[in-house]
Coordinates of C-alpha atoms in Angstrom, one line a residue:
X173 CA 2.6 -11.3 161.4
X174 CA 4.3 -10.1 158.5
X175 CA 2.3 -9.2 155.3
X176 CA 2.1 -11.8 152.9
X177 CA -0.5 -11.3 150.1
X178 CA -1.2 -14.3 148.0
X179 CA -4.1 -15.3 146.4
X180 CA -4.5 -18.4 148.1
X181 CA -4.1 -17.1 151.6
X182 CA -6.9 -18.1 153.4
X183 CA -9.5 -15.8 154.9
X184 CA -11.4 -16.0 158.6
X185 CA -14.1 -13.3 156.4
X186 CA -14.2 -15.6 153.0
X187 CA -14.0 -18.7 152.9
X188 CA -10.6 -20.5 151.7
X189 CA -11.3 -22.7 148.2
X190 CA -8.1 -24.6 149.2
X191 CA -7.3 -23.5 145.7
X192 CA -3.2 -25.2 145.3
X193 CA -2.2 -28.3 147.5
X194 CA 1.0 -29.2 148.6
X195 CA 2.4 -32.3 148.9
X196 CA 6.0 -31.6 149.9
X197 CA 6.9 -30.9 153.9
X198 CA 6.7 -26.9 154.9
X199 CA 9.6 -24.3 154.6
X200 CA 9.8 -24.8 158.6
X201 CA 10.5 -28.6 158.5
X202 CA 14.0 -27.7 156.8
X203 CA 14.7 -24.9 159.7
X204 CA 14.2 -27.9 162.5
X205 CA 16.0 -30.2 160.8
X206 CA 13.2 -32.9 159.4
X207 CA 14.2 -34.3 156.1
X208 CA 11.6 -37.0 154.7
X209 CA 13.4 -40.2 154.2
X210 CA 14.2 -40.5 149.8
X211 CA 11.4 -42.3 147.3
X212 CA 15.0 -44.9 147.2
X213 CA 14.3 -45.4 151.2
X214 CA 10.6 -45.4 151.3
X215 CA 10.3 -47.8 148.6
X216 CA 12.9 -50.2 150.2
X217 CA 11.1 -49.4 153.5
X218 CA 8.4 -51.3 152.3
X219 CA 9.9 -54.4 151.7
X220 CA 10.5 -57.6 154.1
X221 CA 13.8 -58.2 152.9
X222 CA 17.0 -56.3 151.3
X223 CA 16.2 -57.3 147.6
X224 CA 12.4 -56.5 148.0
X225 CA 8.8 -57.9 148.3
X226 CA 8.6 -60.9 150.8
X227 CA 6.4 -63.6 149.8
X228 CA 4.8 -63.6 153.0
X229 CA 3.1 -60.0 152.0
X230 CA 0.3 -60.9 150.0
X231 CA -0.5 -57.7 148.1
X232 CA 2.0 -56.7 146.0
X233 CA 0.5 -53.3 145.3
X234 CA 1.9 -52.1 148.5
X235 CA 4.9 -51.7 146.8
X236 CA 3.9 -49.5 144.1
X237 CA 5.7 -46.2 144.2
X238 CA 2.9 -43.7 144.9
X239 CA 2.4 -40.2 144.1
X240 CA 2.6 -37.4 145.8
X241 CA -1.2 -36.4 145.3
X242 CA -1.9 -39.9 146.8
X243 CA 0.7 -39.8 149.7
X244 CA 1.6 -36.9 150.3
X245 CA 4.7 -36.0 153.0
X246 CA 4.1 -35.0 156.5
X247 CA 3.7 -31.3 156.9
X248 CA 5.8 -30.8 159.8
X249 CA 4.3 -27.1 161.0
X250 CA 5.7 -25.2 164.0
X251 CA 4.3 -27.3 167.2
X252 CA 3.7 -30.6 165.1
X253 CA 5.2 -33.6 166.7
X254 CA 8.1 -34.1 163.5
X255 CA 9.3 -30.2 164.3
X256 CA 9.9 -31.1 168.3
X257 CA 12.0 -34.4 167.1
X258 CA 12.8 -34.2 163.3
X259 CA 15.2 -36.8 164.0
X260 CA 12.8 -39.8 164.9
X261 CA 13.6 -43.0 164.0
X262 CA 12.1 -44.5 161.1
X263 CA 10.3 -48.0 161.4
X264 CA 10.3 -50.3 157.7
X265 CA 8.3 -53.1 157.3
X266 CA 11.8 -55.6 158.0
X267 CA 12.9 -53.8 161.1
X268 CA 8.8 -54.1 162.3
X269 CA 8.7 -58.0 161.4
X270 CA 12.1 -58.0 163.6
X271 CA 10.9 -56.5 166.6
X272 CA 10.8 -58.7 169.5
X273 CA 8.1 -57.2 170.7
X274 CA 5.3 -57.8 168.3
X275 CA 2.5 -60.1 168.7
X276 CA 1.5 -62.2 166.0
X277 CA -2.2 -62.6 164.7
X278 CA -3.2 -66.5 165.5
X279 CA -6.2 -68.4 164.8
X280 CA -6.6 -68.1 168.6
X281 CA -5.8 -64.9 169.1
X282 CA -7.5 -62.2 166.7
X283 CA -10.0 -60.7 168.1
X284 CA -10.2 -56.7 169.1
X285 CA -12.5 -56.0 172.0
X286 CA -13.8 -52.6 172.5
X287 CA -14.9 -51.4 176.0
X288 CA -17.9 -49.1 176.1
X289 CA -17.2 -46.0 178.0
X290 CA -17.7 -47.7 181.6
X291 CA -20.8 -46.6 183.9
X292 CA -20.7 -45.0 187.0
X293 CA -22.2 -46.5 190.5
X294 CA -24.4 -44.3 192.7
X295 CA -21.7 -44.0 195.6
X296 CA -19.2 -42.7 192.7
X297 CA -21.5 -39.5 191.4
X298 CA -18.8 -37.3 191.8
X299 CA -17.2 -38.9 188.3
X300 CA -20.4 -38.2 186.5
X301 CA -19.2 -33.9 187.2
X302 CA -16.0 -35.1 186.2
X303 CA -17.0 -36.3 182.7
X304 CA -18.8 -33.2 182.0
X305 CA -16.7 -29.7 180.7
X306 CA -17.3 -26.7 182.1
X307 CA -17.9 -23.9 179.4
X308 CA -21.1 -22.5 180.6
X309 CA -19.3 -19.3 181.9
X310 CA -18.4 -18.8 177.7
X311 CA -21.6 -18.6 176.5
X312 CA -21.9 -22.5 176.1
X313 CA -24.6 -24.3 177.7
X314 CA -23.7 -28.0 178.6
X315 CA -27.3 -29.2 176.2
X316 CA -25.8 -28.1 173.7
X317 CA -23.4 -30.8 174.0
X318 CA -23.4 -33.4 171.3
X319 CA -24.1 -37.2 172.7
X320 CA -21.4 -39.1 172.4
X321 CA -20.4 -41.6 169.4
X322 CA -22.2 -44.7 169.4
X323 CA -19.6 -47.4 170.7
X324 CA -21.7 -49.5 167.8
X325 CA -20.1 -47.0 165.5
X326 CA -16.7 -46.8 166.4
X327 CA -16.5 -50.9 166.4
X328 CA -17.8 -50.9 162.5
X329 CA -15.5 -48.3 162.1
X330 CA -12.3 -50.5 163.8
X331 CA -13.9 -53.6 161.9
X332 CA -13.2 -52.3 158.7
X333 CA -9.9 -50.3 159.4
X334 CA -8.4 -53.9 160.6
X335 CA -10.0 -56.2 158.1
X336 CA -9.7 -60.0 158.8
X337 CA -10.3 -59.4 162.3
X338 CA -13.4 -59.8 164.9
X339 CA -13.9 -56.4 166.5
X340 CA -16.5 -56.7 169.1
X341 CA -17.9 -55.2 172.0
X342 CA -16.9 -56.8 175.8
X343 CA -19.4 -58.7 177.1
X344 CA -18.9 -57.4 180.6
X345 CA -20.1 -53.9 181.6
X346 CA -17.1 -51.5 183.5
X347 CA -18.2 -49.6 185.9
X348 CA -16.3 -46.7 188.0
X349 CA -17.4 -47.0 192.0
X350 CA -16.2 -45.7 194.9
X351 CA -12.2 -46.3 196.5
X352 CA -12.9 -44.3 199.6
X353 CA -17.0 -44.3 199.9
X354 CA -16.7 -41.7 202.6
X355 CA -14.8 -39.3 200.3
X356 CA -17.1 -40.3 197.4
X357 CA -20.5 -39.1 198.9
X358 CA -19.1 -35.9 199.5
X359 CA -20.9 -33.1 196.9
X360 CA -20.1 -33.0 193.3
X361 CA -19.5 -29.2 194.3
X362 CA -17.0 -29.7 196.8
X363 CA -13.4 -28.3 196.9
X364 CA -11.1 -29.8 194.3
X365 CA -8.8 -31.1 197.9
X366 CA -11.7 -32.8 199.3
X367 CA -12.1 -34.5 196.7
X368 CA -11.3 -38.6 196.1
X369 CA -8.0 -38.9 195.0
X370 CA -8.6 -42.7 194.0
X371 CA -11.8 -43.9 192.1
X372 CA -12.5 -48.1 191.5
X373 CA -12.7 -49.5 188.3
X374 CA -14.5 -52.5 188.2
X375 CA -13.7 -54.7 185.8
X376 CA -14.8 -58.4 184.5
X377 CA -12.0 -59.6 186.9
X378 CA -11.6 -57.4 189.8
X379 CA -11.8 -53.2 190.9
X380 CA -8.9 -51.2 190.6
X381 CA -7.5 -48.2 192.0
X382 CA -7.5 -45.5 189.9
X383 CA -5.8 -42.0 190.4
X384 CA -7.6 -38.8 190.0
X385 CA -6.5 -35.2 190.2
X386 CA -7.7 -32.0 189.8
X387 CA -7.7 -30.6 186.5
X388 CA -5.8 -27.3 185.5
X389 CA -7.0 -25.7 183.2
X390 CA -10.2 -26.5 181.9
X391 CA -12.3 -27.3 180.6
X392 CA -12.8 -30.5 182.9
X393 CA -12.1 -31.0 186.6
X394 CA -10.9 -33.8 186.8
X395 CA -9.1 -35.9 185.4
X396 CA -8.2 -39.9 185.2
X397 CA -4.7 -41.1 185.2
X398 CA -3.6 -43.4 182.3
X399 CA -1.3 -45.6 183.0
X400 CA -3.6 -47.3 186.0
X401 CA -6.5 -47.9 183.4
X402 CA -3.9 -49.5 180.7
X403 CA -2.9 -51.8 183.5
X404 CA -6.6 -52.4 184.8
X405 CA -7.2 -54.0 181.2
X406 CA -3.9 -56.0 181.0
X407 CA -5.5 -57.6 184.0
X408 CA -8.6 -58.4 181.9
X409 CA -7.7 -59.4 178.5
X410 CA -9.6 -62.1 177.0
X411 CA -8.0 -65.5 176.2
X412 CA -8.9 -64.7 172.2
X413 CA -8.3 -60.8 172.6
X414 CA -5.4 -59.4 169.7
X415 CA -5.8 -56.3 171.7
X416 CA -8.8 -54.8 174.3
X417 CA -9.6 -50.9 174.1
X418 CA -11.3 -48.9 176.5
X419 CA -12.9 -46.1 174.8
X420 CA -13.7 -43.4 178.0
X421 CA -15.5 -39.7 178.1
X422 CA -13.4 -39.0 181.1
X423 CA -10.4 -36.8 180.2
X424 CA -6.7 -38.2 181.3
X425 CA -3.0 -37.5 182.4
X426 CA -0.2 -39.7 182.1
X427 CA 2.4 -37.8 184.5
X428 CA 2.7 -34.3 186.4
X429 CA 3.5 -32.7 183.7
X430 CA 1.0 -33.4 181.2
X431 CA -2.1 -31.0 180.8
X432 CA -4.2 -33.5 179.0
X433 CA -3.5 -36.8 177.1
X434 CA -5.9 -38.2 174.4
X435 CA -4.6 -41.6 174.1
X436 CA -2.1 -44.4 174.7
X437 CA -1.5 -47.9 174.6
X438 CA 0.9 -50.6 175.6
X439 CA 1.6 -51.9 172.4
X440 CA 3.4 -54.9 174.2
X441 CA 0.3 -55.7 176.2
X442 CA -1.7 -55.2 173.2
X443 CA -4.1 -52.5 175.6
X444 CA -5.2 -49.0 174.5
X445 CA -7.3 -46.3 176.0
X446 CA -8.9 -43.6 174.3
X447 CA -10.5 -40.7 175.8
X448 CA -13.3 -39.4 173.9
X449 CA -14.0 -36.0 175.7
X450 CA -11.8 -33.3 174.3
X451 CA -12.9 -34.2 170.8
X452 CA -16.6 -32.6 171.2
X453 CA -16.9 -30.4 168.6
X454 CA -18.1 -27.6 171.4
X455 CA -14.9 -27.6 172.8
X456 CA -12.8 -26.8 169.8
X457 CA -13.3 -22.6 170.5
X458 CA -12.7 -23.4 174.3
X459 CA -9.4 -25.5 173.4
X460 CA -8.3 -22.9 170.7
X461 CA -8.3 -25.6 167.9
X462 CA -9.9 -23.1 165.8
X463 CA -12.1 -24.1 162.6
X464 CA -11.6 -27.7 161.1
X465 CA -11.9 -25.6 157.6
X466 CA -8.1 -26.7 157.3
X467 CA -8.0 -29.9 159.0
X468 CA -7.9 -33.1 156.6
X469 CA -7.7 -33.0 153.9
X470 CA -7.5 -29.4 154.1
X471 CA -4.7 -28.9 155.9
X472 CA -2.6 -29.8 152.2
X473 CA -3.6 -26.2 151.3
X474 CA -0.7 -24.6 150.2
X475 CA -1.9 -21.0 151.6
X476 CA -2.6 -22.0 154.9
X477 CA 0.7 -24.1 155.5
X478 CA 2.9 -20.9 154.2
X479 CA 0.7 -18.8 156.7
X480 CA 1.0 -21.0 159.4
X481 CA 5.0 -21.2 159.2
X482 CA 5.0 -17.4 158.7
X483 CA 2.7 -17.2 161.7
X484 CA 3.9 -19.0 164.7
X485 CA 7.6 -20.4 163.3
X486 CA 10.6 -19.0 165.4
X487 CA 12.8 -16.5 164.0
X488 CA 15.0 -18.3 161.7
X489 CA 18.6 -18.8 161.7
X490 CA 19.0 -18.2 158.0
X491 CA 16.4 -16.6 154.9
X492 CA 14.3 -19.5 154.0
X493 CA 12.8 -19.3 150.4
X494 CA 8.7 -18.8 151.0
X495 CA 7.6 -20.4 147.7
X496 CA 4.8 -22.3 146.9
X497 CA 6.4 -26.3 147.3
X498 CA 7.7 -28.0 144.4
X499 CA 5.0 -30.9 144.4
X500 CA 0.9 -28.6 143.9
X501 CA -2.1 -29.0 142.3
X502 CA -4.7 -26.6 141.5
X503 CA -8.0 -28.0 142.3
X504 CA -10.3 -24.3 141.9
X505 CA -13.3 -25.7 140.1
X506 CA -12.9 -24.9 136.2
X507 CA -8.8 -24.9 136.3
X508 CA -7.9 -28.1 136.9
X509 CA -6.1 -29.6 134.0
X510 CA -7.8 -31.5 131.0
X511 CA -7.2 -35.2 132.3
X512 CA -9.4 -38.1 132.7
X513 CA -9.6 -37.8 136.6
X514 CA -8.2 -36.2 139.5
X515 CA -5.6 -37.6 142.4
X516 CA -7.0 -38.6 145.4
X517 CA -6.3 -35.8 147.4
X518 CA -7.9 -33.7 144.9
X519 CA -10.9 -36.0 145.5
X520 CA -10.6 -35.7 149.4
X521 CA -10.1 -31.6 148.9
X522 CA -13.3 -31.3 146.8
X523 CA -15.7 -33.5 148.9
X524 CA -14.5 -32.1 151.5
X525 CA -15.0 -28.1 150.8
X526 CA -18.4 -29.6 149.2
X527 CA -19.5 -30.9 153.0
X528 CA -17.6 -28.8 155.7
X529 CA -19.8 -26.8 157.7
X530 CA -18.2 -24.6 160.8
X531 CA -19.8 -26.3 164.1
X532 CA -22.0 -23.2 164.9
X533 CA -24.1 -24.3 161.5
X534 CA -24.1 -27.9 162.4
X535 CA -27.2 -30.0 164.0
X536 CA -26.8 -32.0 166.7
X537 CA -26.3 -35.1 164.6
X538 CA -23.7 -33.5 162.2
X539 CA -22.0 -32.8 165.6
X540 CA -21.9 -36.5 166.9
X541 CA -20.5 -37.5 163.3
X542 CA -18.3 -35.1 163.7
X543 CA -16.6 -36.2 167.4
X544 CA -17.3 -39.9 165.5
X545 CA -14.4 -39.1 163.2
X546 CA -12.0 -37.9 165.5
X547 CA -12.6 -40.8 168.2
X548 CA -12.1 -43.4 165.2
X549 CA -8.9 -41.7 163.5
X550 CA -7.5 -42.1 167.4
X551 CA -8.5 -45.3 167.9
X552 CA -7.2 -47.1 165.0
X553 CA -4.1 -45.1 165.7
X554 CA -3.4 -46.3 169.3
X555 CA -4.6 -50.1 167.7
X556 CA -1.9 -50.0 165.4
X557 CA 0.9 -49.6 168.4
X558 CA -0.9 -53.1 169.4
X559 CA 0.1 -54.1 166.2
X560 CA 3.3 -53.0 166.8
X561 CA 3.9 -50.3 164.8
X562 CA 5.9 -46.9 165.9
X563 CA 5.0 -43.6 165.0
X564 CA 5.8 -43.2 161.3
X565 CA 8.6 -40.3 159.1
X566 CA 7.8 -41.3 156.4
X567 CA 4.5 -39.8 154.8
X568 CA 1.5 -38.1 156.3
X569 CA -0.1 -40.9 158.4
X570 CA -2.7 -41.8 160.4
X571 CA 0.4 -43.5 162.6
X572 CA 2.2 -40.1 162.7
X573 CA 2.9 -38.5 166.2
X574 CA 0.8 -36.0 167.1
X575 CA 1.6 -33.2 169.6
X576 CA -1.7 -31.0 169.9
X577 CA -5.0 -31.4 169.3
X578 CA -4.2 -28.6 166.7
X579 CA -2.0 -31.3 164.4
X580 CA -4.7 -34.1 165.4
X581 CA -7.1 -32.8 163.1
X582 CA -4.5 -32.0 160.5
X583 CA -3.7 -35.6 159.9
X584 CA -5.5 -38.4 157.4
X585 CA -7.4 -41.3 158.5
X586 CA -5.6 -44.0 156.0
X587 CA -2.0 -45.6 156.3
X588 CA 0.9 -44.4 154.3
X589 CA 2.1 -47.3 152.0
X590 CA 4.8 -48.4 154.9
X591 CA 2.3 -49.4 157.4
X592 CA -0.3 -50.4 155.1
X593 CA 2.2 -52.8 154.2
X594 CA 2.9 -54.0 157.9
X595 CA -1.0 -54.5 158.2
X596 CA -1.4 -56.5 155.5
X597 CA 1.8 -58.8 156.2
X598 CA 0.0 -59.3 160.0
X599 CA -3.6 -59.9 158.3
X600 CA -2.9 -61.5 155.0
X601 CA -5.1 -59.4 153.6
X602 CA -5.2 -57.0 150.4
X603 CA -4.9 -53.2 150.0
X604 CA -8.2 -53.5 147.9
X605 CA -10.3 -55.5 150.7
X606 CA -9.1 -53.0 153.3
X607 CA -10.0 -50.2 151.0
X608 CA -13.5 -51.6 150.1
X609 CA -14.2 -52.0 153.9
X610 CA -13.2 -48.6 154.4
X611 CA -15.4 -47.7 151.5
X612 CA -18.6 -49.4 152.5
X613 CA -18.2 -47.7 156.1
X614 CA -17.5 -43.9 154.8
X615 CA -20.4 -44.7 152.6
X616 CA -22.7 -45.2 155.2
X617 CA -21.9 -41.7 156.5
X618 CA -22.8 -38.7 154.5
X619 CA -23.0 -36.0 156.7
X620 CA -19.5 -36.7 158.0
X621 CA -16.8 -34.8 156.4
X622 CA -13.8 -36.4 157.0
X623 CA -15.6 -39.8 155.7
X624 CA -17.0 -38.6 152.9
X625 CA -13.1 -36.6 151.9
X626 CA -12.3 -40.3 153.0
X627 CA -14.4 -42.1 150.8
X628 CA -13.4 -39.4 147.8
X629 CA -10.0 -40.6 148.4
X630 CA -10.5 -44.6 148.9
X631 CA -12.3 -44.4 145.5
X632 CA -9.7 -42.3 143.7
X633 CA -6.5 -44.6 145.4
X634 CA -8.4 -48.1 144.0
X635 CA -8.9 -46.3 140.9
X636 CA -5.1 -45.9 141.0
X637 CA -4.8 -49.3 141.7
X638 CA -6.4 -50.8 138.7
X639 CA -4.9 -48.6 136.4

């Protein structure tokens, strides 16, 4: 890597202050192509009609131009989903209310079920190994796992994200038995051939078949396949369901191609599944996700975006100016400048250098809040394609693509102003009840650092708000 002194650059040895932010996409989003859509086209992207604001949107803050240092753009590093397909087509409020596709909110319709990760029958042990990483040969030790997120957690969580909707568990237990019981008794040691290449799920309704394959690499050894769980819950959607999730610790593929896949709904079929088990925090060494020290709100840091273009970006076809971006804010404790209070990504930036800790120093508790916040950014992502909303261009997002478990982390929990604004048309709510829902949940959280940088900024935005 070429040498590229800076006083910001962050440090493996000494820890990274995050001491300038930048709100502006990186040097390498110009070399692929990505262009964030004008403030002209974001603002009009948030109306209903051509002339602007649609009566049928009941928060008219939503239309507010925002600042960078509230909203800032996508960052768009080498590997991030916007640098594989800069050209993505952007989604505004009207062309969303247009879409044939989108299912309304009803008085009969509205409620989001969340299916607990589904147990496993005696004559189906071999899923139980399958469930359960193998990092023991790297100096792990499988107790040192973290349990996984309380379900009871991740509903609260989806109950306050969606406001003005009933988020509740199923009433009926899932349960994964055996397809083949001859197959299934077999040892959980056996051969990765002789093992079942279908597994039931049973549902409220009826048992499916489910593929299975052998995982390569690892750090689990097998995997589920996608597609034949989304279709298991179209099969068993509630009557009043808005959308059914199945929340899983079983990891899953979508095709022959994919290594892994974290998540994915049928926005249509208002289904999503979520798998929970590559978001342990004891996996992030194994999976090469490095430290979350720059993950969100971190990841604004101005030294660690120009050293992770500089880093991994392909050589470019012409000299790309290496400056600091137009749009920063120094936030080193005793030089920010003499105002009244800071944006709220300054807010997010210092709570969240305040409460970070590398995973090694964490307890086993810190851990599960930890995997909590990952699950819970994932699953009110893969909810809002029930809602019918695409991945978004236009600002850093929790409805952004993602392509790696790298960028996952990299990306904030709230909703740009465009599909804040397509929320709040569906719910007929206000930006300041989803914020104080928000609010009261991050509260209840402190040892979490993305919620409490999340709370820092929900209280900084409505402070925005009234002023």
């Amino acid at each position: 890597m070429p040498a590229q002194p800076s006083k910001v650059l962050p440090d493996a040895e000494c820890k990274c202050v995050h001491a300038v932010l930048a709100f502006e996409p990186s040097s390498h989003a110009a070399e692929v192509g990505y262009k964030q859509p004008s403030a002209v086209e974001r603002i009009k992207s948030m109306s209903a009609t051509h002339s602007g604001p649609n009566k049928r949107t009941v928060d008219t803050d939503a239309f507010n131009t925002p600042s960078p240092a509230s909203f800032p753009a996508s960052l768009v590093l080498p590997g991030d989903e916007l640098a594989f397909d800069p050209d993505y087509e952007s989604q505004s409020l009207r062309s969303w209310i247009k879409e044939k596709d989108r299912n309304e909110l009803t008085d009969l319709r509205n409620v989001i079920y969340v299916v607990a990760p589904p147990e496993i029958d005696p004559e189906a042990q071999c899923a139980k190994a399958w469930a359960s990483p193998q990092i023991s040969k790297r100096g792990h030790s499988k107790a040192e796992m973290a349990p996984l997120p309380k379900v009871e957690d991740i509903i609260a969580y989806l109950g306050a994200f969606y406001t003005g909707l009933t988020v509740k568990p199923l009433p009926a237990r899932y349960h994964f038995t055996a397809w083949d019981p001859s197959i299934s008794k077999r040892s959980t040691q056996a051969r990765a051939r002789d093992l079942p290449r279908y597994i039931g799920l049973t549902t409220a309704s009826s048992t499916v078949r489910i593929r299975t394959r052998h995982s390569q690499p690892a750090p689990f050894p097998h995997q589920l396949h996608l597609d034949d769980l989304l279709d298991a819950l179209i099969e068993d959607l509630p009557a009043d369901a808005y959308a059914i999730l199945l929340l899983t610790a079983h990891d899953l593929y979508e095709s022959d191609d994919d290594d892994f896949c974290m998540g994915r709904a049928y926005g249509g079929s208002r289904v999503a599944v979520v798998s929970m088990g590559r978001y342990a925090p004891e996996l992030d060494e194994v999976q090469g996700v490095g430290e979350g020290l720059h993950w969100w709100p971190a990841s604004h840091c101005a030294g660690f975006i120009r050293e992770a273009v500089m880093r991994e970006k392909a050589p470019a076809k012409k000299k790309v100016k290496r400056g600091v971006p137009k749009v920063v804010q120094a936030v080193i404790e005793g030089e920010e400048r003499e105002r009244k209070a800071k944006s709220p990504m300054e807010e997010a930036v210092s709570a969240y250098r305040m409460q970070y800790k590398e995973v090694k120093e964490c307890d086993p508790e810190e851990l599960r809040e930890l995997w909590l916040s990952r699950v819970c950014r994932t699953a009110s992502h893969e909810l809002g394609h029930c809602f019918g909303m695409d991945h978004c261009v236009y600002y850093a997002c929790n409805m952004q693509g993602t392509a790696s478990l790298i960028e996952d982390g990299r990306q904030p929990p709230y909703l740009c102003p465009v599909d804040l604004a397509k929320l709040l048309y569906a719910t007929g709510r206000a930006t300041t009840e989803h914020y104080e829902a928000l609010l009261a949940f991050c509260k209840q959280h402190p040892k979490n650092a993305l919620f409490t940088a999340f709370e820092a900024w929900l209280s900084a935005r409505m402070r925005e708000l009234k002023e």
